[in-house]
Short mmCIF file of N, CA and C and ligand atoms in Angstrom, two decimals:
data_model
loop_
_atom_site.label_atom_id
_atom_site.label_comp_id
_atom_site.label_asym_id
_atom_site.label_seq_id
_atom_site.Cartn_x
_atom_site.Cartn_y
_atom_site.Cartn_z
N UNK T 273 92.90 96.23 111.95
CA UNK T 273 92.75 97.50 112.75
C UNK T 273 90.96 97.27 113.08
N UNK T 274 90.76 97.58 114.81
CA UNK T 274 89.59 97.70 115.29
C UNK T 274 88.30 98.20 114.32
N UNK T 275 87.21 97.23 114.29
CA UNK T 275 86.16 97.69 113.67
C UNK T 275 85.25 98.65 114.60
N UNK T 276 84.50 99.54 114.09
CA UNK T 276 83.62 100.34 115.11
C UNK T 276 82.40 99.78 114.11
N UNK T 277 81.20 99.69 114.78
CA UNK T 277 79.78 99.10 114.08
C UNK T 277 79.36 100.49 113.47
N UNK T 278 79.05 100.01 112.00
CA UNK T 278 78.44 101.61 111.68
C UNK T 278 77.32 102.40 112.58
N UNK T 279 76.72 101.75 112.76
CA UNK T 279 75.31 102.56 114.04
C UNK T 279 76.08 103.66 114.90
N UNK T 280 77.20 102.57 115.69
CA UNK T 280 77.62 103.71 116.65
C UNK T 280 78.63 104.83 116.02
N UNK T 281 78.84 104.59 115.17
CA UNK T 281 79.81 105.53 114.32
C UNK T 281 78.80 106.67 113.93
N UNK T 282 77.54 106.46 112.77
CA UNK T 282 76.35 107.32 113.03
C UNK T 282 75.97 108.21 114.18
N UNK T 283 76.10 107.37 115.51
CA UNK T 283 75.48 108.15 116.55
C UNK T 283 76.25 109.14 117.01
N UNK T 284 77.97 108.48 116.95
CA UNK T 284 78.76 109.60 117.48
C UNK T 284 78.96 111.17 116.92
N UNK T 285 78.41 110.53 115.40
CA UNK T 285 78.54 111.49 114.19
C UNK T 285 77.23 112.66 114.69
N UNK T 286 76.50 112.48 114.97
CA UNK T 286 75.56 112.99 114.95
C UNK T 286 75.67 114.05 116.63
N UNK T 287 75.57 112.78 117.53
CA UNK T 287 75.65 113.70 119.00
C UNK T 287 77.07 114.58 119.09
N UNK T 288 78.52 114.25 118.86
CA UNK T 288 79.80 115.01 118.90
C UNK T 288 79.40 115.94 118.55
N UNK T 289 79.05 116.76 117.48
CA UNK T 289 79.30 117.98 116.82
C UNK T 289 78.29 119.33 117.70
N UNK T 290 77.38 118.78 118.01
CA UNK T 290 76.45 119.60 118.64
C UNK T 290 75.32 119.85 117.16
N UNK T 291 75.38 120.64 116.27
CA UNK T 291 75.04 120.94 115.00
C UNK T 291 74.60 119.85 114.46
N UNK T 292 73.34 119.55 113.73
CA UNK T 292 72.98 118.12 112.86
C UNK T 292 73.41 118.48 112.01
N UNK T 293 73.82 117.43 111.03
CA UNK T 293 74.47 117.90 109.54
C UNK T 293 73.33 117.55 108.80
N UNK T 294 73.29 118.77 107.64
CA UNK T 294 72.22 118.98 106.74
C UNK T 294 72.82 117.98 105.43
N UNK T 295 71.44 117.23 104.89
CA UNK T 295 72.24 116.70 103.46
C UNK T 295 71.61 117.50 101.97
N UNK T 296 72.16 117.31 101.08
CA UNK T 296 71.69 117.06 99.76
C UNK T 296 72.32 116.90 98.83
N UNK T 297 71.56 116.42 97.54
CA UNK T 297 72.69 115.62 96.66
C UNK T 297 72.67 116.77 95.26
N UNK T 298 73.61 116.51 94.69
CA UNK T 298 74.17 117.22 93.34
C UNK T 298 73.11 116.93 92.48
N UNK T 299 73.27 117.60 91.21
CA UNK T 299 72.37 117.43 90.05
C UNK T 299 72.60 115.81 89.69
N UNK T 300 73.59 115.11 89.50
CA UNK T 300 73.49 113.83 88.98
C UNK T 300 73.06 112.82 90.15
N UNK T 301 72.76 113.46 90.85
CA UNK T 301 72.62 112.47 92.51
C UNK T 301 73.79 111.18 92.72
N UNK T 302 74.81 111.75 92.35
CA UNK T 302 75.57 110.94 92.79
C UNK T 302 76.72 110.92 93.61
N UNK T 303 76.61 112.55 94.16
CA UNK T 303 77.32 113.19 95.32
C UNK T 303 76.20 113.53 96.37
N UNK T 304 76.43 112.86 97.20
CA UNK T 304 75.45 113.57 98.38
C UNK T 304 76.40 114.85 99.24
N UNK T 305 76.24 115.82 99.32
CA UNK T 305 76.93 116.81 100.10
C UNK T 305 76.23 117.05 101.66
N UNK T 306 76.62 116.59 102.98
CA UNK T 306 76.75 116.90 103.99
C UNK T 306 77.10 117.76 104.40
N UNK T 307 76.51 118.83 105.17
CA UNK T 307 77.16 119.83 105.80
C UNK T 307 76.58 120.22 107.16
N UNK T 308 76.79 121.21 107.27
CA UNK T 308 76.57 121.78 109.04
C UNK T 308 75.45 123.16 108.58
N UNK T 309 75.41 123.80 107.54
CA UNK T 309 74.27 125.05 107.34
C UNK T 309 74.52 125.36 105.96
N UNK T 310 73.42 125.71 105.11
CA UNK T 310 73.36 125.93 103.62
C UNK T 310 74.39 127.08 103.75
N UNK T 311 74.73 128.18 104.78
CA UNK T 311 75.98 129.05 104.30
C UNK T 311 77.37 128.54 104.27
N UNK T 312 77.26 127.73 104.87
CA UNK T 312 78.58 127.08 104.95
C UNK T 312 78.67 126.35 103.45
N UNK T 313 77.67 125.64 103.17
CA UNK T 313 78.06 125.17 101.67
C UNK T 313 77.73 126.19 100.45
N UNK T 314 77.15 126.84 100.39
CA UNK T 314 77.43 127.78 99.33
C UNK T 314 78.75 129.06 99.52
N UNK T 315 79.47 129.04 100.91
CA UNK T 315 80.55 129.64 100.58
C UNK T 315 81.83 128.91 99.85
N UNK T 316 81.57 127.56 100.54
CA UNK T 316 82.87 126.17 100.14
C UNK T 316 82.23 126.14 98.34
N UNK T 317 81.05 126.41 97.99
CA UNK T 317 80.85 125.81 96.60
C UNK T 317 81.21 127.26 95.79
N UNK T 318 80.73 128.30 96.38
CA UNK T 318 81.47 129.55 95.57
C UNK T 318 83.23 129.49 95.49
N UNK T 319 83.52 129.18 96.61
CA UNK T 319 85.02 129.28 96.43
C UNK T 319 85.70 128.57 95.70
N UNK T 320 85.02 127.22 95.34
CA UNK T 320 85.27 125.97 94.50
C UNK T 320 85.57 126.39 92.96
N UNK T 321 84.39 126.97 92.70
CA UNK T 321 83.93 127.97 91.36
C UNK T 321 85.23 128.32 90.55
N UNK T 322 85.64 127.64 89.70
CA UNK T 322 86.84 127.72 88.62
C UNK T 322 87.04 128.92 88.20
N UNK T 323 87.99 129.50 87.90
CA UNK T 323 88.00 131.23 87.40
C UNK T 323 87.31 131.41 85.96
N UNK T 324 87.32 133.05 85.69
CA UNK T 324 86.85 133.00 84.62
C UNK T 324 87.69 132.14 83.43
N UNK T 325 88.99 132.17 83.75
CA UNK T 325 89.80 131.45 82.17
C UNK T 325 89.29 129.82 82.67
N UNK T 326 89.27 129.50 83.79
CA UNK T 326 88.88 127.84 83.47
C UNK T 326 87.43 127.68 83.30
N UNK T 327 86.37 128.57 83.51
CA UNK T 327 85.20 128.60 83.27
C UNK T 327 85.03 128.75 81.24
N UNK T 328 85.75 129.14 80.97
CA UNK T 328 86.17 129.34 79.30
C UNK T 328 86.47 128.30 78.61
N UNK T 329 88.06 127.69 79.32
CA UNK T 329 88.11 126.37 79.10
C UNK T 329 87.39 125.22 78.84
N UNK T 330 86.75 125.26 80.07
CA UNK T 330 85.75 124.43 80.21
C UNK T 330 84.38 123.90 79.07
N UNK T 331 83.90 125.84 78.68
CA UNK T 331 82.80 125.49 77.62
C UNK T 331 83.56 125.46 76.29
N UNK T 332 85.08 125.55 76.28
CA UNK T 332 85.79 125.01 74.83
C UNK T 332 85.50 123.78 74.93
N UNK T 333 86.45 122.97 75.69
CA UNK T 333 86.65 121.46 75.59
C UNK T 333 85.70 120.93 76.16
N UNK T 334 84.97 121.18 77.06
CA UNK T 334 83.51 120.24 77.67
C UNK T 334 82.52 120.18 77.16
N UNK T 335 82.04 121.68 76.74
CA UNK T 335 80.79 122.12 76.61
C UNK T 335 79.69 122.55 78.10
N UNK T 336 80.82 122.27 78.77
CA UNK T 336 79.69 122.08 80.20
C UNK T 336 79.55 123.80 80.71
N UNK T 337 78.14 123.83 80.94
CA UNK T 337 77.52 125.27 81.70
C UNK T 337 78.50 125.92 82.99
N UNK T 338 78.61 126.81 82.79
CA UNK T 338 78.75 127.29 84.28
C UNK T 338 78.58 127.05 85.14
N UNK T 339 79.39 126.92 86.32
CA UNK T 339 78.72 126.53 87.66
C UNK T 339 77.80 127.05 88.60
N UNK T 340 76.65 126.77 89.18
CA UNK T 340 76.16 127.86 89.73
C UNK T 340 75.53 127.15 91.03
N UNK T 341 75.65 128.42 91.89
CA UNK T 341 75.17 127.92 93.46
C UNK T 341 73.93 128.28 93.36
N UNK T 342 73.14 127.55 94.25
CA UNK T 342 71.93 127.66 94.75
C UNK T 342 71.12 127.60 93.55
N UNK T 343 69.54 127.07 94.12
CA UNK T 343 68.88 126.61 92.82
C UNK T 343 69.01 125.04 92.45
N UNK T 344 68.35 124.70 91.11
CA UNK T 344 68.62 123.07 90.95
C UNK T 344 70.20 122.96 90.21
N UNK T 345 71.10 124.02 89.77
CA UNK T 345 72.37 123.06 89.83
C UNK T 345 73.05 123.39 91.11
N UNK T 346 72.38 123.20 91.86
CA UNK T 346 73.88 123.19 93.06
C UNK T 346 74.77 122.62 93.19
N UNK T 347 75.81 122.32 93.30
CA UNK T 347 77.04 121.14 93.16
C UNK T 347 77.23 120.50 92.13
N UNK T 348 76.67 121.54 91.27
CA UNK T 348 76.90 120.91 89.62
C UNK T 348 78.59 120.90 89.60
N UNK T 349 79.53 121.90 90.34
CA UNK T 349 80.57 121.89 90.12
C UNK T 349 81.44 120.65 90.70
N UNK T 350 80.82 119.81 91.62
CA UNK T 350 81.19 119.01 92.24
C UNK T 350 80.69 117.72 91.31
N UNK T 351 80.08 117.53 90.47
CA UNK T 351 79.76 116.33 89.81
C UNK T 351 80.71 116.72 88.46
N UNK T 352 81.08 117.62 88.36
CA UNK T 352 82.12 117.66 87.08
C UNK T 352 83.33 117.25 87.38
N UNK T 353 84.02 117.97 88.59
CA UNK T 353 85.12 117.25 89.45
C UNK T 353 84.98 115.85 89.19
N UNK T 354 84.27 115.17 89.67
CA UNK T 354 84.00 114.34 89.74
C UNK T 354 84.48 112.67 88.40
N UNK T 355 83.53 113.83 87.48
CA UNK T 355 84.10 113.25 85.75
C UNK T 355 85.34 113.47 85.84
N UNK T 356 85.49 114.50 85.84
CA UNK T 356 86.89 115.08 85.36
C UNK T 356 88.14 113.97 86.06
N UNK T 357 87.70 113.54 87.30
CA UNK T 357 89.08 112.92 88.22
C UNK T 357 89.20 111.40 87.42
N UNK T 358 87.73 111.05 87.00
CA UNK T 358 87.09 109.53 86.28
C UNK T 358 88.12 109.49 84.71
N UNK T 359 88.06 111.19 83.96
CA UNK T 359 88.62 111.19 83.09
C UNK T 359 90.10 110.75 82.90
N UNK T 360 90.97 111.71 83.97
CA UNK T 360 92.23 111.71 84.25
C UNK T 360 92.87 110.36 84.09
N UNK T 361 91.95 109.46 85.33
CA UNK T 361 92.59 108.38 85.56
C UNK T 361 92.01 107.42 84.57
N UNK T 362 91.14 107.55 83.45
CA UNK T 362 91.03 107.05 82.97
C UNK T 362 90.21 105.41 83.41
N UNK T 363 89.45 105.52 84.66
CA UNK T 363 88.63 104.67 85.20
C UNK T 363 87.19 105.26 85.71
N UNK T 364 86.70 105.04 84.49
CA UNK T 364 84.97 105.33 84.54
C UNK T 364 84.21 104.75 85.39
N UNK T 365 83.76 104.76 86.35
CA UNK T 365 82.70 104.50 87.27
C UNK T 365 81.40 105.36 87.61
N UNK T 366 80.68 105.02 86.08
CA UNK T 366 79.43 105.70 85.92
C UNK T 366 78.53 105.49 87.16
N UNK T 367 78.21 104.58 87.85
CA UNK T 367 77.51 104.07 89.14
C UNK T 367 77.63 104.41 90.42
N UNK T 368 79.18 104.60 90.50
CA UNK T 368 79.72 105.04 91.72
C UNK T 368 78.89 106.55 92.28
N UNK T 369 78.55 106.14 93.20
CA UNK T 369 78.10 107.50 94.41
C UNK T 369 78.97 107.58 95.55
N UNK T 370 79.16 108.86 95.91
CA UNK T 370 79.60 109.39 97.22
C UNK T 370 79.26 110.24 98.22
N UNK T 371 79.87 110.43 98.90
CA UNK T 371 79.39 111.62 100.06
C UNK T 371 80.27 112.34 100.61
N UNK T 372 80.26 113.60 100.70
CA UNK T 372 81.26 114.31 101.04
C UNK T 372 80.83 115.19 102.17
N UNK T 373 81.59 114.83 103.23
CA UNK T 373 81.10 115.76 104.44
C UNK T 373 81.94 116.74 104.62
N UNK T 374 81.23 118.08 104.57
CA UNK T 374 81.91 119.26 104.79
C UNK T 374 82.33 119.81 106.42
N UNK T 375 83.14 119.74 107.16
CA UNK T 375 83.49 119.72 108.44
C UNK T 375 83.52 121.47 108.34
N UNK T 376 83.11 122.00 109.47
CA UNK T 376 82.80 123.29 109.53
C UNK T 376 84.55 123.97 109.72
N UNK T 377 85.22 122.82 110.38
CA UNK T 377 86.64 123.63 110.66
C UNK T 377 87.89 122.44 110.66
N UNK T 378 89.00 122.50 110.88
CA UNK T 378 90.08 121.52 111.27
C UNK T 378 89.57 120.80 112.41
N UNK T 379 89.32 121.06 113.50
CA UNK T 379 88.85 120.45 114.84
C UNK T 379 87.42 119.21 114.40
N UNK T 380 86.29 120.01 113.79
CA UNK T 380 85.34 118.65 113.28
C UNK T 380 85.82 117.80 112.57
N UNK T 381 87.27 118.49 111.80
CA UNK T 381 87.58 117.00 110.65
C UNK T 381 88.09 116.15 111.54
N UNK T 382 89.23 116.80 112.56
CA UNK T 382 90.14 116.05 113.41
C UNK T 382 89.17 115.11 114.11
N UNK T 383 88.11 115.29 114.81
CA UNK T 383 87.13 114.58 115.61
C UNK T 383 86.65 113.52 114.51
N UNK T 384 86.54 113.82 113.87
CA UNK T 384 85.59 112.50 112.70
C UNK T 384 86.89 111.71 112.45
N UNK T 385 88.02 112.04 112.38
CA UNK T 385 88.96 111.12 111.96
C UNK T 385 89.22 110.34 113.22
N UNK T 386 89.25 111.00 114.42
CA UNK T 386 89.46 109.97 115.42
C UNK T 386 88.28 109.08 115.94
N UNK T 387 87.29 109.50 115.79
CA UNK T 387 86.30 108.82 115.48
C UNK T 387 86.07 107.28 115.04
N UNK T 388 86.16 107.88 113.68
CA UNK T 388 86.39 106.64 112.83
C UNK T 388 87.67 105.66 112.66
N UNK T 389 88.91 106.50 112.85
CA UNK T 389 89.86 105.56 112.71
C UNK T 389 90.59 105.02 114.19
N UNK T 390 90.13 106.09 115.68
CA UNK T 390 90.46 105.40 116.67
C UNK T 390 92.27 106.01 116.93
N UNK T 391 92.64 107.10 115.86
CA UNK T 391 93.62 107.91 115.65
C UNK T 391 94.02 109.30 115.80
N UNK T 392 94.86 109.70 115.98
CA UNK T 392 95.02 111.59 115.82
C UNK T 392 96.00 111.61 114.34
N UNK T 393 95.25 112.80 113.67
CA UNK T 393 95.88 113.23 112.88
C UNK T 393 95.42 114.58 112.31
N UNK T 394 96.37 115.64 111.74
CA UNK T 394 95.82 116.74 111.51
C UNK T 394 96.36 116.83 109.75
N UNK T 395 94.97 116.28 109.38
CA UNK T 395 94.67 116.36 107.87
C UNK T 395 93.91 117.51 107.24
N UNK T 396 94.11 117.63 105.99
CA UNK T 396 92.82 118.69 105.89
C UNK T 396 91.75 117.81 105.28
N UNK T 397 92.19 116.71 104.66
CA UNK T 397 90.88 116.10 104.22
C UNK T 397 91.23 114.56 104.00
N UNK T 398 90.47 113.72 104.16
CA UNK T 398 90.57 112.18 103.73
C UNK T 398 89.42 111.69 103.43
N UNK T 399 89.46 109.92 103.35
CA UNK T 399 88.34 109.89 102.47
C UNK T 399 88.52 108.19 103.12
N UNK T 400 87.18 107.84 103.35
CA UNK T 400 86.77 106.46 104.13
C UNK T 400 86.13 105.37 103.34
N UNK T 401 86.53 104.49 103.17
CA UNK T 401 86.26 103.58 102.13
C UNK T 401 85.20 102.66 102.36
N UNK T 402 84.96 102.89 104.03
CA UNK T 402 83.77 101.69 104.70
C UNK T 402 82.17 102.42 104.14
N UNK T 403 82.29 104.09 104.24
CA UNK T 403 81.41 104.76 103.58
C UNK T 403 81.43 105.51 102.58
N UNK T 404 82.22 105.31 102.27
CA UNK T 404 82.53 105.99 100.79
C UNK T 404 82.48 107.45 100.53
N UNK T 405 82.98 107.79 101.76
CA UNK T 405 82.73 109.65 102.27
C UNK T 405 83.76 110.11 102.28
N UNK T 406 84.01 111.26 101.41
CA UNK T 406 85.66 112.42 101.70
C UNK T 406 85.02 113.04 102.72
N UNK T 407 85.61 113.23 103.60
CA UNK T 407 85.61 114.49 104.92
C UNK T 407 86.72 115.29 104.71
N UNK T 408 86.32 116.29 104.85
CA UNK T 408 87.26 117.92 103.93
C UNK T 408 86.94 119.05 105.02
N UNK T 409 87.72 119.46 105.69
CA UNK T 409 87.87 120.77 106.21
C UNK T 409 87.24 122.05 105.28
N UNK T 410 86.14 122.71 105.08
CA UNK T 410 85.15 123.75 104.18
C UNK T 410 86.26 124.56 104.10
N UNK T 411 87.04 124.84 105.54
CA UNK T 411 87.63 126.38 105.12
C UNK T 411 89.10 126.57 104.50
N UNK T 412 89.33 124.93 104.18
CA UNK T 412 90.75 124.93 103.59
C UNK T 412 90.36 123.82 102.24
N UNK T 413 88.84 123.99 101.73
CA UNK T 413 89.21 122.98 100.79
C UNK T 413 89.49 123.62 99.46
N UNK T 414 90.18 123.05 98.65
CA UNK T 414 90.48 123.54 97.27
C UNK T 414 90.31 122.23 96.24
N UNK T 415 89.99 122.50 95.13
CA UNK T 415 89.33 121.74 93.79
C UNK T 415 90.85 120.72 94.10
N UNK T 416 91.86 121.20 94.12
CA UNK T 416 93.06 119.82 93.94
C UNK T 416 92.71 118.65 94.87
N UNK T 417 92.29 119.12 96.14
CA UNK T 417 91.99 118.68 97.16
C UNK T 417 91.12 117.49 97.22
N UNK T 418 90.28 118.44 96.74
CA UNK T 418 88.74 117.41 96.64
C UNK T 418 89.03 116.48 95.49
N UNK T 419 89.67 116.59 94.20
CA UNK T 419 90.04 115.68 93.27
C UNK T 419 90.96 114.70 94.03
N UNK T 420 91.89 115.37 94.64
CA UNK T 420 92.77 114.20 95.07
C UNK T 420 91.79 112.94 95.90
N UNK T 421 90.82 113.24 96.70
CA UNK T 421 90.22 112.06 97.37
C UNK T 421 89.00 111.56 96.74
N UNK T 422 88.42 112.07 95.58
CA UNK T 422 87.77 111.79 94.65
C UNK T 422 88.42 110.79 93.95
N UNK T 423 89.68 110.72 93.64
CA UNK T 423 90.63 109.84 93.33
C UNK T 423 90.70 108.33 93.72
N UNK T 424 90.74 108.80 95.10
CA UNK T 424 91.02 107.97 96.32
C UNK T 424 89.67 106.99 96.04
N UNK T 425 88.54 107.48 96.24
CA UNK T 425 87.35 106.84 95.85
C UNK T 425 86.97 106.11 94.74
N UNK T 426 87.60 106.64 93.50
CA UNK T 426 87.41 106.08 92.32
C UNK T 426 88.53 104.35 92.01
N UNK T 427 89.62 105.16 92.92
CA UNK T 427 90.13 103.87 92.60
C UNK T 427 90.28 102.47 93.47
N UNK T 428 89.62 103.10 94.87
CA UNK T 428 89.23 101.88 95.49
C UNK T 428 88.04 101.39 95.71
N UNK T 429 87.18 101.67 94.32
CA UNK T 429 86.06 101.07 93.74
C UNK T 429 86.05 100.67 91.84
N UNK T 430 87.46 101.12 91.69
CA UNK T 430 87.25 100.24 90.49
C UNK T 430 87.87 98.88 89.98
N UNK T 431 89.06 98.82 91.16
CA UNK T 431 89.77 97.01 90.75
C UNK T 431 88.98 96.13 91.78
N UNK T 432 89.02 95.13 91.45
CA UNK T 432 88.68 94.02 92.24
C UNK T 432 89.76 93.94 93.27
N UNK T 433 91.00 93.63 92.82
CA UNK T 433 92.06 94.02 94.14
C UNK T 433 92.58 95.28 93.92
N UNK T 434 92.28 95.58 95.07
CA UNK T 434 93.02 97.49 95.16
C UNK T 434 94.37 97.24 95.05
N UNK T 435 94.94 98.62 94.80
CA UNK T 435 96.39 98.71 94.38
C UNK T 435 97.16 99.12 95.84
N UNK T 436 98.13 98.90 95.82
CA UNK T 436 99.37 99.06 97.15
C UNK T 436 98.88 100.76 97.33
N UNK T 437 98.72 101.03 98.55
CA UNK T 437 98.46 102.29 99.43
C UNK T 437 99.49 103.51 98.36
N UNK T 438 100.80 103.32 98.32
CA UNK T 438 101.54 103.66 97.85
C UNK T 438 101.69 104.14 96.06
N UNK T 439 101.07 103.33 95.43
CA UNK T 439 100.30 103.28 94.03
C UNK T 439 99.38 104.35 93.78
N UNK T 440 98.22 103.89 94.92
CA UNK T 440 97.18 104.71 94.93
C UNK T 440 97.58 106.32 95.10
N UNK T 441 98.61 106.51 95.94
CA UNK T 441 98.82 107.88 96.44
C UNK T 441 99.07 109.05 95.29
N UNK T 442 100.25 107.88 94.88
CA UNK T 442 101.11 108.43 93.33
C UNK T 442 99.84 109.11 92.65
N UNK T 443 98.49 108.09 91.92
CA UNK T 443 97.64 108.02 91.30
C UNK T 443 97.00 109.62 91.64
N UNK T 444 96.87 109.58 92.97
CA UNK T 444 95.81 110.56 93.31
C UNK T 444 96.47 111.98 93.37
N UNK T 445 97.93 111.77 93.66
CA UNK T 445 98.55 113.34 93.51
C UNK T 445 98.38 113.66 92.03
N UNK T 446 98.73 112.90 91.08
CA UNK T 446 98.71 113.54 89.53
C UNK T 446 97.65 113.72 89.52
N UNK T 447 96.48 113.66 89.87
CA UNK T 447 94.93 113.65 89.59
C UNK T 447 94.82 115.35 90.41
N UNK T 448 95.32 115.30 91.43
CA UNK T 448 95.54 116.81 92.18
C UNK T 448 95.90 117.70 91.30
N UNK T 449 97.04 117.48 90.97
CA UNK T 449 97.97 118.17 89.82
C UNK T 449 97.64 118.76 88.55
N UNK T 450 97.10 117.69 87.90
CA UNK T 450 96.65 117.79 86.61
C UNK T 450 95.13 119.37 87.13
N UNK T 451 94.48 118.78 88.13
CA UNK T 451 93.00 119.88 88.87
C UNK T 451 93.63 121.07 88.91
N UNK T 452 94.65 121.25 89.72
CA UNK T 452 95.37 122.31 90.21
C UNK T 452 95.50 123.16 88.83
N UNK T 453 96.15 122.52 88.07
CA UNK T 453 96.73 123.46 86.63
C UNK T 453 95.64 124.46 86.49
N UNK T 454 94.42 123.96 86.91
CA UNK T 454 93.28 125.07 86.44
C UNK T 454 92.28 124.64 85.49
N UNK T 455 92.32 123.77 84.75
CA UNK T 455 91.80 123.23 83.88
C UNK T 455 90.85 122.14 84.41
N UNK T 456 89.72 122.67 84.86
CA UNK T 456 88.67 121.64 85.47
C UNK T 456 88.05 120.86 84.41
ZN1 ZN J 545 96.08 110.41 99.08
#
């Protein structure tokens, strides 16, 4: 695959979308959230928050507090999801840091994919290993989808020799299914 210098990618991303991306970090500081406006981030995090049943199960099994949006707990749901993904895979990566780029819509996501890969694709999310960044359409984002891409990040950074793509994909689908059952 043709490689594009990192600085060029950065400039293209900054200047192609018009609005400049804003960044903040999750409480664990392991996840950088990259988004267009605070409103966009608040909306997506509120939508990702687990149901009342899921929250009760989390308190019983994981002893974790309810997720919060706004304030110091902002993004705690993403930290917990990242932790859960590693537990499901049985692949702990305590030092692994990732970025999640929340795109405003499907067009923004497709643009980013095309800029990075030079290819056209209509995917709701993808993981880009070079920058350890998950790109996702914030309007379509689900916990299962994010867990799937987080699993790609964990798998790609766990093995010295990366497993074949099909094997990695099967593992990511398994993680997606587990998380989508509702027990975060
Ligand atoms: Zn995948």
